[in-house]
mmCIF file of C-alpha atoms in Angstrom:
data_model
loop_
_atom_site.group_PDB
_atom_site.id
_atom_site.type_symbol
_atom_site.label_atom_id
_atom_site.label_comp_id
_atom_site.label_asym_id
_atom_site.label_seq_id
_atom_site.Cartn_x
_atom_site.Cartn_y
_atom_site.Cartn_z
ATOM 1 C CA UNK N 1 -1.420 27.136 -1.777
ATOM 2 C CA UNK N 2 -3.319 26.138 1.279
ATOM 3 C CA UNK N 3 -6.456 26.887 -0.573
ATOM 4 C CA UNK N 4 -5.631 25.276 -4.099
ATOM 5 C CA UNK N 5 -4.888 22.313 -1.297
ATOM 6 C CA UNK N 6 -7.772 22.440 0.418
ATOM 7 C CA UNK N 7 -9.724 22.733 -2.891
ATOM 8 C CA UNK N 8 -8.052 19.487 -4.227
ATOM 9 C CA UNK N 9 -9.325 17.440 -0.869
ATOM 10 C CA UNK N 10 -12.579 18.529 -1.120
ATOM 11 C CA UNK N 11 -12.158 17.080 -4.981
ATOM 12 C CA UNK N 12 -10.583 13.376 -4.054
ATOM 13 C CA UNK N 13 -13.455 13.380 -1.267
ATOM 14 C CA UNK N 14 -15.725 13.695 -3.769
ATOM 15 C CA UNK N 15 -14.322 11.183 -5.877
ATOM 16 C CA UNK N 16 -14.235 8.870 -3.518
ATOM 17 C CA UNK N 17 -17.587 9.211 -2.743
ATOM 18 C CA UNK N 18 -19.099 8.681 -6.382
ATOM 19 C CA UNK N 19 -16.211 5.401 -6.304
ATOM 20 C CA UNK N 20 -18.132 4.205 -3.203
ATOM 21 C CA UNK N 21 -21.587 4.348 -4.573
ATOM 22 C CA UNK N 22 -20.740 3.103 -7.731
ATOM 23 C CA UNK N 23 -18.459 0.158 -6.283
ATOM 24 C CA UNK N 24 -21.794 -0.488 -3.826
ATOM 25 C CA UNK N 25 -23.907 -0.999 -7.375
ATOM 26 C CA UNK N 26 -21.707 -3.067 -8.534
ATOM 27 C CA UNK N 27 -21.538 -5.110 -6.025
ATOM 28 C CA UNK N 28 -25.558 -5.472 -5.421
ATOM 29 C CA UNK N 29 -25.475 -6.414 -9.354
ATOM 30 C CA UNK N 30 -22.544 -8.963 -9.112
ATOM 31 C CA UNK N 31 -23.970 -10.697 -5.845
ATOM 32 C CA UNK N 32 -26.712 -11.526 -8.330
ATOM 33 C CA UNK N 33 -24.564 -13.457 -10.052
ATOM 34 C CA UNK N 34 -21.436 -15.068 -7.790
ATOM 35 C CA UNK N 35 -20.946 -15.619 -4.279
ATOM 36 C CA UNK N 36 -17.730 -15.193 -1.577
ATOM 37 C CA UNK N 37 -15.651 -12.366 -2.105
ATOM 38 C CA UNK N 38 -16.255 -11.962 -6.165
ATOM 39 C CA UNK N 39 -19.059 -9.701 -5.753
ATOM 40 C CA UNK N 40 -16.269 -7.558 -3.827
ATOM 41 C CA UNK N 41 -14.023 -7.596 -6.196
ATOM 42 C CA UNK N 42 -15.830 -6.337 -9.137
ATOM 43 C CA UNK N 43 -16.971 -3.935 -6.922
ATOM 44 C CA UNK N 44 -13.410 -3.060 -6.230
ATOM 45 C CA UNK N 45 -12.649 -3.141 -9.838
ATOM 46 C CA UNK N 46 -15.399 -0.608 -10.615
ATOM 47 C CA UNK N 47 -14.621 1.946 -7.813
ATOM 48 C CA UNK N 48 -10.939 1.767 -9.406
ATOM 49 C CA UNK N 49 -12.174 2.849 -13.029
ATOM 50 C CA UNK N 50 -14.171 5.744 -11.538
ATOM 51 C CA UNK N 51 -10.906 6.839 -9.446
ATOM 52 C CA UNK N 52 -8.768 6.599 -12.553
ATOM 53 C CA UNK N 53 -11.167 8.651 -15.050
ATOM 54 C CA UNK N 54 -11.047 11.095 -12.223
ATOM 55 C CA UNK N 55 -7.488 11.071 -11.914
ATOM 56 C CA UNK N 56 -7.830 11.793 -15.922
ATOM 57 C CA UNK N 57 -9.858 14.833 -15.749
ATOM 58 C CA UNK N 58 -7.744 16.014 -13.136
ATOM 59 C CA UNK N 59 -4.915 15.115 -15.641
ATOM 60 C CA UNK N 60 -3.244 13.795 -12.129
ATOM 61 C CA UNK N 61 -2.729 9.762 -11.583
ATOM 62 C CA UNK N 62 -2.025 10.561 -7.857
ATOM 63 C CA UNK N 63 -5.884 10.742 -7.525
ATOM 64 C CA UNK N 64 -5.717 7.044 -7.206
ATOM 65 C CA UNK N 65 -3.235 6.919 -4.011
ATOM 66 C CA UNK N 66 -5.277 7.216 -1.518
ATOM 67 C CA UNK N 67 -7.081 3.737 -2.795
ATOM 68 C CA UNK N 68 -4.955 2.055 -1.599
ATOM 69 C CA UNK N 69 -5.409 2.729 1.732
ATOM 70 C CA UNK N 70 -9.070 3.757 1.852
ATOM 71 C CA UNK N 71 -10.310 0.515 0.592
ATOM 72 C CA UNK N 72 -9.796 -2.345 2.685
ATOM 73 C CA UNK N 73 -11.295 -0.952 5.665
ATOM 74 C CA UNK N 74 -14.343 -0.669 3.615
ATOM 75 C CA UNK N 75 -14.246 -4.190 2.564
ATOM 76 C CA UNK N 76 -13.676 -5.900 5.591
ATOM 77 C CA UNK N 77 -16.236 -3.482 6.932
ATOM 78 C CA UNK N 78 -19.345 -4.962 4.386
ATOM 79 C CA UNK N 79 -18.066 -8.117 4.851
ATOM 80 C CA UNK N 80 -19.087 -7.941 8.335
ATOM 81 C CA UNK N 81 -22.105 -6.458 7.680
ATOM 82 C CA UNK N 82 -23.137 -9.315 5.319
ATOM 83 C CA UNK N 83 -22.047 -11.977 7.679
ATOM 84 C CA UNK N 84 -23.553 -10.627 10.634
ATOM 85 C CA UNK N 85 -20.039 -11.513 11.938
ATOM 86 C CA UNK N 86 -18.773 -8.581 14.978
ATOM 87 C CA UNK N 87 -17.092 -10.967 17.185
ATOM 88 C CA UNK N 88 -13.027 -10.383 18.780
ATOM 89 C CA UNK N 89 -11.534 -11.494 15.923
ATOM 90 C CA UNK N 90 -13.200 -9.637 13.466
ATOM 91 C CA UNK N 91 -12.858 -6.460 15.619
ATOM 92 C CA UNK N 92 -9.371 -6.624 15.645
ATOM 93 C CA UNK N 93 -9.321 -7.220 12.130
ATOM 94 C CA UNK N 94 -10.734 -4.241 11.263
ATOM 95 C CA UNK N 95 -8.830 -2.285 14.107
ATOM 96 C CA UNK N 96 -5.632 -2.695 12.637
ATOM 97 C CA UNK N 97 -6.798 -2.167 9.174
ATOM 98 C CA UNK N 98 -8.312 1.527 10.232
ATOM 99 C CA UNK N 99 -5.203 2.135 12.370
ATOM 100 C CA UNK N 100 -2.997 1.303 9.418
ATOM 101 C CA UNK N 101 -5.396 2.842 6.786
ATOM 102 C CA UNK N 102 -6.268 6.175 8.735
ATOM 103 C CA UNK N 103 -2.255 6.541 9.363
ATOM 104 C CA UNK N 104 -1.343 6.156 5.877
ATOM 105 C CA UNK N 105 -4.021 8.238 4.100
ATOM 106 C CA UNK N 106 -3.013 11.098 6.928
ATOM 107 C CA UNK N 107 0.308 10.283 5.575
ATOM 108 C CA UNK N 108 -0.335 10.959 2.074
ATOM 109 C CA UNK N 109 -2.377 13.859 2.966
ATOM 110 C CA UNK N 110 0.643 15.268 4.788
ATOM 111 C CA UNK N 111 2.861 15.115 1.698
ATOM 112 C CA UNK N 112 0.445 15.945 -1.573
ATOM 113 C CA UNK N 113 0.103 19.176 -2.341
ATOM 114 C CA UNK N 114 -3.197 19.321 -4.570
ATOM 115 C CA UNK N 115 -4.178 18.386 -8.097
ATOM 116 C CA UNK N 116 -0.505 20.101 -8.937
ATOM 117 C CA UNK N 117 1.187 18.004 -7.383
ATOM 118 C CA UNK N 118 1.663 14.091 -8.828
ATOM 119 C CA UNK N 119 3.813 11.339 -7.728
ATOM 120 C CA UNK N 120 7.150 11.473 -9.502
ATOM 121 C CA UNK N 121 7.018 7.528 -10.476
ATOM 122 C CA UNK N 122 3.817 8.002 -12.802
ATOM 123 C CA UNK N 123 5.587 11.144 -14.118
ATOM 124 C CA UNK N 124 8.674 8.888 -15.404
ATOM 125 C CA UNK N 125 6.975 6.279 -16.706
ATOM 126 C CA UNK N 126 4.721 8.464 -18.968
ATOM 127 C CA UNK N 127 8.336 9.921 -20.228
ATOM 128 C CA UNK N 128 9.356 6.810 -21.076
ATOM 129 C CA UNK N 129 6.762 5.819 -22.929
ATOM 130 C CA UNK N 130 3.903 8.655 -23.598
ATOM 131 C CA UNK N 131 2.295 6.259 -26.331
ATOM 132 C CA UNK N 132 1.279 3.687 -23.654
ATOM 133 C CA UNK N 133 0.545 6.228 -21.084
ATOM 134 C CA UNK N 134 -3.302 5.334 -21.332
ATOM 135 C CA UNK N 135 -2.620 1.583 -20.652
ATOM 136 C CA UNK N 136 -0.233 1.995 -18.431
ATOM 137 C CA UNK N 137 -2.005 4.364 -15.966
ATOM 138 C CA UNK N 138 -5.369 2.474 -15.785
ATOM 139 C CA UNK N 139 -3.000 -1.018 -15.425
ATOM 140 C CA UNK N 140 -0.145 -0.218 -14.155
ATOM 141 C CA UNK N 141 -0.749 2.006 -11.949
ATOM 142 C CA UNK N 142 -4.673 1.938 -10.948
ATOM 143 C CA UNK N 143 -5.928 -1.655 -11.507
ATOM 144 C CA UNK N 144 -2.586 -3.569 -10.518
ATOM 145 C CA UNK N 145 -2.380 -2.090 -7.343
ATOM 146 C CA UNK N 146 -5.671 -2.705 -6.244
ATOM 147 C CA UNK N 147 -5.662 -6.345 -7.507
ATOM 148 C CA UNK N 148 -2.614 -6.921 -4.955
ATOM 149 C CA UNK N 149 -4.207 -5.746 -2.553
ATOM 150 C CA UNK N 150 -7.972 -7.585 -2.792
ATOM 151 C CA UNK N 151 -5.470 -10.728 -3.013
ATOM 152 C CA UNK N 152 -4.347 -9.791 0.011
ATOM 153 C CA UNK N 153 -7.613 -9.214 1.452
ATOM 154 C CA UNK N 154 -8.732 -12.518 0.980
ATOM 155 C CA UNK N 155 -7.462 -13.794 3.759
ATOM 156 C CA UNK N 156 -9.152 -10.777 5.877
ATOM 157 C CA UNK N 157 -12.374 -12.457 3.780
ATOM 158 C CA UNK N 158 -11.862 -15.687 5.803
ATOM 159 C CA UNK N 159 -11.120 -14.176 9.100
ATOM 160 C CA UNK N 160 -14.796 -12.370 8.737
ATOM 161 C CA UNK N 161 -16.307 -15.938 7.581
ATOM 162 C CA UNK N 162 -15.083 -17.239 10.403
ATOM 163 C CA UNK N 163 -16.699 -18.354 14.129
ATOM 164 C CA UNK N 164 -13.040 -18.820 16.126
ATOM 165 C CA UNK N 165 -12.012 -17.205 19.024
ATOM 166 C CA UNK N 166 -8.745 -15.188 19.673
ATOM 167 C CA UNK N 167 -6.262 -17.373 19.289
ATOM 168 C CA UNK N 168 -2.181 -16.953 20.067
ATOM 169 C CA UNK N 169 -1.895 -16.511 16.073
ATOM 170 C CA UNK N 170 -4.810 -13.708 16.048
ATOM 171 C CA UNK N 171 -2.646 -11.866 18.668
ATOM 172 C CA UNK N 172 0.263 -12.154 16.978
ATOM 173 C CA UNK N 173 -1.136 -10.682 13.633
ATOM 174 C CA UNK N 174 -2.619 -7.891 15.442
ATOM 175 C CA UNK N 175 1.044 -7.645 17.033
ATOM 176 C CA UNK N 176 2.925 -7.649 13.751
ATOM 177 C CA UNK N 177 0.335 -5.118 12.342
ATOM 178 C CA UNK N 178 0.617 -2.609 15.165
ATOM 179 C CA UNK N 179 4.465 -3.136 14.852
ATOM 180 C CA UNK N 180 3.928 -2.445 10.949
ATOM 181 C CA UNK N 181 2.269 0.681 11.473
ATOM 182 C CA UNK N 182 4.764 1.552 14.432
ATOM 183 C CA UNK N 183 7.852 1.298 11.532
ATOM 184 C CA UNK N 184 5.862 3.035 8.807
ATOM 185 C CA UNK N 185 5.209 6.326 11.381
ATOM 186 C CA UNK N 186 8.643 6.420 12.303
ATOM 187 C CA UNK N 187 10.296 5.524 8.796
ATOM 188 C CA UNK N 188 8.083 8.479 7.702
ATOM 189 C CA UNK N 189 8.922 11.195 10.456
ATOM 190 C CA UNK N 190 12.413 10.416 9.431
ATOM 191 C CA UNK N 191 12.765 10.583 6.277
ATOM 192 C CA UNK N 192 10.297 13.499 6.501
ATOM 193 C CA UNK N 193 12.958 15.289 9.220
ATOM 194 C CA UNK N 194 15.381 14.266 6.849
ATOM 195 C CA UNK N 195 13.950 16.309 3.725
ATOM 196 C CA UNK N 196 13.552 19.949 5.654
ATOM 197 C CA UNK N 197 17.379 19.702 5.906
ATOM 198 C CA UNK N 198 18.960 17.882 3.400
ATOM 199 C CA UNK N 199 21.348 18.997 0.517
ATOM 200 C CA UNK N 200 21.476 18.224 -3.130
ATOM 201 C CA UNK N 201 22.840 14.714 -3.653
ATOM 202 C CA UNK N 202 22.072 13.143 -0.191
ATOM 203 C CA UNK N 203 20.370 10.092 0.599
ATOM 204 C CA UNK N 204 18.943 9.211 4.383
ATOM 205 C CA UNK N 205 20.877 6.857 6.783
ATOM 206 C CA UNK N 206 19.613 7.951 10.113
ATOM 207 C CA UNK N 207 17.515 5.772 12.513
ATOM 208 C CA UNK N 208 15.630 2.991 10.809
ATOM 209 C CA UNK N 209 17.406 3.816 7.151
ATOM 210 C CA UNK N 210 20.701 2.810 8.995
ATOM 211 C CA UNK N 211 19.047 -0.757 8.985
ATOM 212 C CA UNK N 212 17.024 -1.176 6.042
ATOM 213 C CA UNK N 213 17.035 0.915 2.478
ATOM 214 C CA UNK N 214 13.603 0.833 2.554
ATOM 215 C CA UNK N 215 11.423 0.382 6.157
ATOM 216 C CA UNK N 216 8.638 2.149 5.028
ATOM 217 C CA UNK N 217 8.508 -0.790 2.575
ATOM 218 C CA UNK N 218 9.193 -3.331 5.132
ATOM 219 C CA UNK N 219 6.413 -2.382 7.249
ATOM 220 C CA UNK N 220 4.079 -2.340 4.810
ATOM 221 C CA UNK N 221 5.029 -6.265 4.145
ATOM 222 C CA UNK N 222 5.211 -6.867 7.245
ATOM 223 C CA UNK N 223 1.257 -5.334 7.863
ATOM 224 C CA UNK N 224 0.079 -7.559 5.672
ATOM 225 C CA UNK N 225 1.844 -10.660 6.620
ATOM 226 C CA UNK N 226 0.289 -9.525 10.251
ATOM 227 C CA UNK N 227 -3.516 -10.050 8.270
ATOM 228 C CA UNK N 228 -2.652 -13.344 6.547
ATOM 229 C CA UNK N 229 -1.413 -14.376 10.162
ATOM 230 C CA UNK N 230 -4.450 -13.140 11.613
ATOM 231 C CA UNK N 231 -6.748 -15.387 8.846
ATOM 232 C CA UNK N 232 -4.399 -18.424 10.113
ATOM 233 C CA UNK N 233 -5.427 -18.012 14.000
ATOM 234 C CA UNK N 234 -9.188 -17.555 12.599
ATOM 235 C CA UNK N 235 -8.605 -20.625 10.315
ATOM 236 C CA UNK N 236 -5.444 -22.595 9.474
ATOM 237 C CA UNK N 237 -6.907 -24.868 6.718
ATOM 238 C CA UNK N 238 -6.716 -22.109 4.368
ATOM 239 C CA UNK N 239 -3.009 -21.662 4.352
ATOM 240 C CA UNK N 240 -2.660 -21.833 0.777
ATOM 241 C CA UNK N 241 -3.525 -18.070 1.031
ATOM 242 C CA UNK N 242 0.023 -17.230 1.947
ATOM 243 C CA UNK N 243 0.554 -16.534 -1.591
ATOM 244 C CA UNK N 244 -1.429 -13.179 -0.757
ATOM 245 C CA UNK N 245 1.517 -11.799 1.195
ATOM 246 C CA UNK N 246 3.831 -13.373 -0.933
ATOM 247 C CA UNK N 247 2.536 -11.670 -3.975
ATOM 248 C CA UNK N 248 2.794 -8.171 -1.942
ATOM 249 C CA UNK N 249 6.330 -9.221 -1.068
ATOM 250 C CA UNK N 250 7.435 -10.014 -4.595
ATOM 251 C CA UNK N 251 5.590 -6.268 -5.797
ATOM 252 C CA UNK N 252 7.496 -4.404 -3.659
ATOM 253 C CA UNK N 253 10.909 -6.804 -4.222
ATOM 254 C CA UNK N 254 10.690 -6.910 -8.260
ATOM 255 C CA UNK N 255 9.016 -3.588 -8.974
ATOM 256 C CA UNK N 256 8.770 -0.926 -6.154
ATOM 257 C CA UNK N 257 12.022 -1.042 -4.673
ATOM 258 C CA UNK N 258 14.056 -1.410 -7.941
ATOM 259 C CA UNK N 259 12.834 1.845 -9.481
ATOM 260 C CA UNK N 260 12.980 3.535 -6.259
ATOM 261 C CA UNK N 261 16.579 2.604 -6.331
ATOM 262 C CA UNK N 262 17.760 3.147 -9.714
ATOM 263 C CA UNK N 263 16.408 6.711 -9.113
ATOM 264 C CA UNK N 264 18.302 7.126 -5.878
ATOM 265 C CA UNK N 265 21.414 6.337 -7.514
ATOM 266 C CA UNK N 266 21.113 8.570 -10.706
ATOM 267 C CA UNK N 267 20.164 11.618 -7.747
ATOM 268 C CA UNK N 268 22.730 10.584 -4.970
ATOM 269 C CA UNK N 269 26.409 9.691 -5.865
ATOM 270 C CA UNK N 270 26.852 7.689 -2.651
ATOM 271 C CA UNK N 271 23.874 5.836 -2.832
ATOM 272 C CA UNK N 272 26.281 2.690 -4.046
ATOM 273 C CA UNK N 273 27.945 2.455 -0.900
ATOM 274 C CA UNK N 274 25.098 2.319 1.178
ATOM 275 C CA UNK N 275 23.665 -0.313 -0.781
ATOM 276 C CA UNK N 276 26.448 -2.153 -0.146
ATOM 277 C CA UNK N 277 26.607 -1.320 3.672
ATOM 278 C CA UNK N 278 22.469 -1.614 4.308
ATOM 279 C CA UNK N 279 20.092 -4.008 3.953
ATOM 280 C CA UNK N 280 17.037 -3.705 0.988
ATOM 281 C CA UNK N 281 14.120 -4.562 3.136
ATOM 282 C CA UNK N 282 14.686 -6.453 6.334
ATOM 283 C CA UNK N 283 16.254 -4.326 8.947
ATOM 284 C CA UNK N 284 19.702 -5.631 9.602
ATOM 285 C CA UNK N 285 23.165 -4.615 10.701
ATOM 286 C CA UNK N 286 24.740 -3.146 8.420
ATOM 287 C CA UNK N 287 27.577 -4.840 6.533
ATOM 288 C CA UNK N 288 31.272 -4.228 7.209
ATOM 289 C CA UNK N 289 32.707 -2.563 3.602
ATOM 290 C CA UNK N 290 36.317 -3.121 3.090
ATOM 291 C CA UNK N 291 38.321 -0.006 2.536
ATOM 292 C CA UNK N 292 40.032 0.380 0.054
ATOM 293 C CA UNK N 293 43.965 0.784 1.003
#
């Protein structure tokens, strides 16, 4: 297993790599054309289409979950390099977006198990509908994915543009992205502690799922929330791009987090009392739940 593993690694590396080169073409050929960040973003587009026909011939949609992570280091990264731009703020810009990038591919890492071994989401959705299984797996879940998250790069795209200092709103970002990653780890280990000893039927409420259904979730809001109040120490005229958080808020609200939970109930008959005692997202108390007499 370790080999087939190891074997399947060695595989996404080298689709990333052939995404990378072919997202750099793009972007030399686009930057021809437009300006700002839409040279990046066709870039990003391309390097997505070259993940998912992988993912394809690997008859595997998980090939694309590392994306997620992978890219916006490498954005920010060019961004600088076009700008010329390697001052405190940008640093700590792309800090916390290698912190939380590195942590979360090692994360995924941790969990696959090779080209065998695919995301039980994509698996129910081409169930449900096997006849838009091709549109749904380059849309659903390659393309829309990374289009939240280049909108949500943006404002990382006008923290790079910009000459400010460190401001009390760039350490705060950095602080609520650190904290992000901090709640992510731990969520993780938990629910990952969790799994070696669970039973058929259980659901986690131990440590940070005592407060929240989801924290992994949360923190991964919350991370990005952390960038867009990074952009707003950097420069607050551009506020506007609030929506960029707001848009990963409303993905994980309205589509993440309601078929995660329609799954936990149909697995775990007591998953309807703890969503009546806990919190979906922001970690809270839990609520008192009258007894019945």
């Amino acid at each position: 297993m370790l080999m087939k593993k190891n074997g399947s690694v060695w595989f996404l590396a080298g689709v990333y790599a052939a995404a990378f080169l072919a997202g750099v073409y793009a972007y030399q050929v686009a930057a021809a054309f437009w300006t700002g960040f839409w040279p990046m973003l066709v870039a990003d587009v391309v390097a997505t289409v070259v993940v998912w026909a992988a993912g394809l011939v690997a008859k595997n949609a998980s090939t694309y979950d590392p994306y997620w992570s992978v890219a916006p280091a490498v954005m920010a990264g060019v961004w600088m390099l076009q700008t010329g731009r390697f001052g405190a703020v940008q640093l700590m810009l792309l800090s916390v977006l290698l912190i939380w990038g590195v942590r979360l591919t090692a994360n995924f890492l941790t969990g696959w198990h090779g080209l065998s071994h695919q995301d039980w989401r994509y698996g129910m959705l081409k169930e449900k509908n096997p006849k838009l299984w091709f549109v749904t797996n380059l849309f659903g879940i390659n393309l829309f994915p990374t289009l939240i998250v280049f909108v949500c790069m943006i404002p990382a795209y006008f923290t790079v543009q910009s000459t400010a200092k460190v401001s009390v709103l760039s350490i705060l970002g950095v602080a609520m992205c650190l904290l992000a990653v901090y709640l992510q780890v731990t969520a993780d280990e938990q629910m990952r502690a969790f799994k070696a000893e669970k039973k058929p039927g259980e659901h986690i409420e131990i440590g940070l799922w005592r407060l929240s259904r989801h924290p992994n979730y949360f923190g991964e809001v919350l991370f990005w929330w952390g960038i867009w109040t990074m952009q707003l120490g950097a420069d607050m005229s551009r506020w506007i791009t609030i929506l960029a958080p707001m848009a990963m808020t409303g993905m994980f609200l309205f589509i993440s987090i309601p078929m995660m939970e329609e799954h936990m109930a149909e697995k775990c008959p007591g998953y309807a009392g703890y969503q009546k005692r806990v919190s979906v997202l922001l970690p809270l108390p839990q609520n008192e739940v009258p007894q019945p007499e």
